[in-house]
Amino acid sequence: MGNLKFTIDDTCVKCGACAEDCPVQCITEGMTRFNIGTGCIGCGDCYSICPVGGAVKMHKRETPKSSSQKTGDAKE
């Protein structure tokens, strides 16, 4: 899984290019736009192929903190 995640906003025109191009088929059609599911691998194909500039948003994926980072405990 990449360190990027993607979302699709309301400027989506529902052309379906992203869904057709997704290598893991995790993009589905919603009522007003397409949606990217949890199976996203962060490849960016949807971002690259979208004909609407800015409909697919790129975000940095947050990595889960280890238990020592959550509690502030340092391992010695």
PDB file of C-alpha atoms in Angstrom:
ATOM      1  CA  MET A   1       0.000   0.000   0.000  1.00  0.00           C
ATOM      2  CA  GLY A   2       1.357   3.401  -0.947  1.00  0.00           C
ATOM      3  CA  ASN A   3       1.754   6.329   1.415  1.00  0.00           C
ATOM      4  CA  LEU A   4      -0.903   8.277  -0.499  1.00  0.00           C
ATOM      5  CA  LYS A   5      -4.668   8.008  -0.399  1.00  0.00           C
ATOM      6  CA  PHE A   6      -7.194   9.530  -2.745  1.00  0.00           C
ATOM      7  CA  THR A   7     -10.718  10.863  -2.453  1.00  0.00           C
ATOM      8  CA  ILE A   8     -13.182  12.181  -5.036  1.00  0.00           C
ATOM      9  CA  ASP A   9     -15.030  15.428  -4.340  1.00  0.00           C
ATOM     10  CA  ASP A  10     -18.308  16.924  -5.585  1.00  0.00           C
ATOM     11  CA  THR A  11     -16.768  18.292  -8.800  1.00  0.00           C
ATOM     12  CA  CYS A  12     -16.839  14.720 -10.156  1.00  0.00           C
ATOM     13  CA  VAL A  13     -18.826  14.558 -13.410  1.00  0.00           C
ATOM     14  CA  LYS A  14     -19.349  10.776 -13.127  1.00  0.00           C
ATOM     15  CA  CYS A  15     -17.569   9.959 -16.370  1.00  0.00           C
ATOM     16  CA  GLY A  16     -16.248   6.695 -14.917  1.00  0.00           C
ATOM     17  CA  ALA A  17     -12.687   7.034 -16.205  1.00  0.00           C
ATOM     18  CA  CYS A  18     -11.263   6.507 -12.723  1.00  0.00           C
ATOM     19  CA  ALA A  19     -13.295   3.346 -12.097  1.00  0.00           C
ATOM     20  CA  GLU A  20     -12.323   1.855 -15.453  1.00  0.00           C
ATOM     21  CA  ASP A  21      -8.630   2.565 -14.847  1.00  0.00           C
ATOM     22  CA  CYS A  22      -8.402   1.397 -11.205  1.00  0.00           C
ATOM     23  CA  PRO A  23      -6.140  -1.688 -11.053  1.00  0.00           C
ATOM     24  CA  VAL A  24      -7.814  -2.988  -7.874  1.00  0.00           C
ATOM     25  CA  GLN A  25     -11.367  -2.043  -8.837  1.00  0.00           C
ATOM     26  CA  CYS A  26     -12.117  -0.192  -5.607  1.00  0.00           C
ATOM     27  CA  ILE A  27     -13.893   2.792  -7.181  1.00  0.00           C
ATOM     28  CA  THR A  28     -17.670   2.588  -7.226  1.00  0.00           C
ATOM     29  CA  GLU A  29     -20.419   4.819  -8.547  1.00  0.00           C
ATOM     30  CA  GLY A  30     -22.410   6.752  -5.981  1.00  0.00           C
ATOM     31  CA  MET A  31     -25.487   8.951  -6.302  1.00  0.00           C
ATOM     32  CA  THR A  32     -23.628  12.168  -7.160  1.00  0.00           C
ATOM     33  CA  ARG A  33     -20.027  11.043  -7.723  1.00  0.00           C
ATOM     34  CA  PHE A  34     -17.712   8.065  -7.763  1.00  0.00           C
ATOM     35  CA  ASN A  35     -16.220   6.897  -4.457  1.00  0.00           C
ATOM     36  CA  ILE A  36     -12.868   5.336  -3.640  1.00  0.00           C
ATOM     37  CA  GLY A  37     -13.149   2.379  -1.266  1.00  0.00           C
ATOM     38  CA  THR A  38     -10.847   1.022   1.411  1.00  0.00           C
ATOM     39  CA  GLY A  39      -9.099  -1.276  -1.056  1.00  0.00           C
ATOM     40  CA  CYS A  40      -7.224   1.693  -2.555  1.00  0.00           C
ATOM     41  CA  ILE A  41      -3.502   0.932  -2.922  1.00  0.00           C
ATOM     42  CA  GLY A  42      -2.508   4.570  -3.474  1.00  0.00           C
ATOM     43  CA  CYS A  43      -1.239   4.084  -7.035  1.00  0.00           C
ATOM     44  CA  GLY A  44      -2.638   7.411  -8.287  1.00  0.00           C
ATOM     45  CA  ASP A  45      -4.081   6.110 -11.557  1.00  0.00           C
ATOM     46  CA  CYS A  46      -7.432   7.768 -10.762  1.00  0.00           C
ATOM     47  CA  TYR A  47      -5.689  11.063 -10.076  1.00  0.00           C
ATOM     48  CA  SER A  48      -3.793  10.902 -13.359  1.00  0.00           C
ATOM     49  CA  ILE A  49      -6.723   9.952 -15.584  1.00  0.00           C
ATOM     50  CA  CYS A  50      -9.425  12.247 -14.187  1.00  0.00           C
ATOM     51  CA  PRO A  51     -10.492  14.768 -16.863  1.00  0.00           C
ATOM     52  CA  VAL A  52     -11.791  17.176 -14.207  1.00  0.00           C
ATOM     53  CA  GLY A  53      -8.839  18.985 -12.704  1.00  0.00           C
ATOM     54  CA  GLY A  54      -9.133  18.653  -8.946  1.00  0.00           C
ATOM     55  CA  ALA A  55     -12.002  16.153  -8.628  1.00  0.00           C
ATOM     56  CA  VAL A  56      -9.627  13.482  -7.326  1.00  0.00           C
ATOM     57  CA  LYS A  57      -7.781  14.729  -4.268  1.00  0.00           C
ATOM     58  CA  MET A  58      -4.430  13.367  -3.114  1.00  0.00           C
ATOM     59  CA  HIS A  59      -3.765  13.045   0.625  1.00  0.00           C
ATOM     60  CA  LYS A  60      -0.893  11.705   2.643  1.00  0.00           C
ATOM     61  CA  ARG A  61      -1.917   8.444   4.292  1.00  0.00           C
ATOM     62  CA  GLU A  62      -1.518   8.579   8.059  1.00  0.00           C
ATOM     63  CA  THR A  63       0.520   5.728   9.425  1.00  0.00           C
ATOM     64  CA  PRO A  64      -0.647   4.132  12.661  1.00  0.00           C
ATOM     65  CA  LYS A  65       1.505   5.049  15.620  1.00  0.00           C
ATOM     66  CA  SER A  66       3.230   2.300  17.538  1.00  0.00           C
ATOM     67  CA  SER A  67       2.126   1.714  21.109  1.00  0.00           C
ATOM     68  CA  SER A  68       5.260   3.421  22.431  1.00  0.00           C
ATOM     69  CA  GLN A  69       4.471   6.547  20.385  1.00  0.00           C
ATOM     70  CA  LYS A  70       0.865   6.608  21.593  1.00  0.00           C
ATOM     71  CA  THR A  71       1.756   6.483  25.262  1.00  0.00           C
ATOM     72  CA  GLY A  72       4.971   8.460  25.076  1.00  0.00           C
ATOM     73  CA  ASP A  73       6.971   5.522  26.456  1.00  0.00           C
ATOM     74  CA  ALA A  74      10.474   5.246  25.113  1.00  0.00           C
ATOM     75  CA  LYS A  75      12.047   1.842  24.669  1.00  0.00           C
ATOM     76  CA  GLU A  76      15.487   1.509  26.152  1.00  0.00           C
TER      77      GLU A  76
END
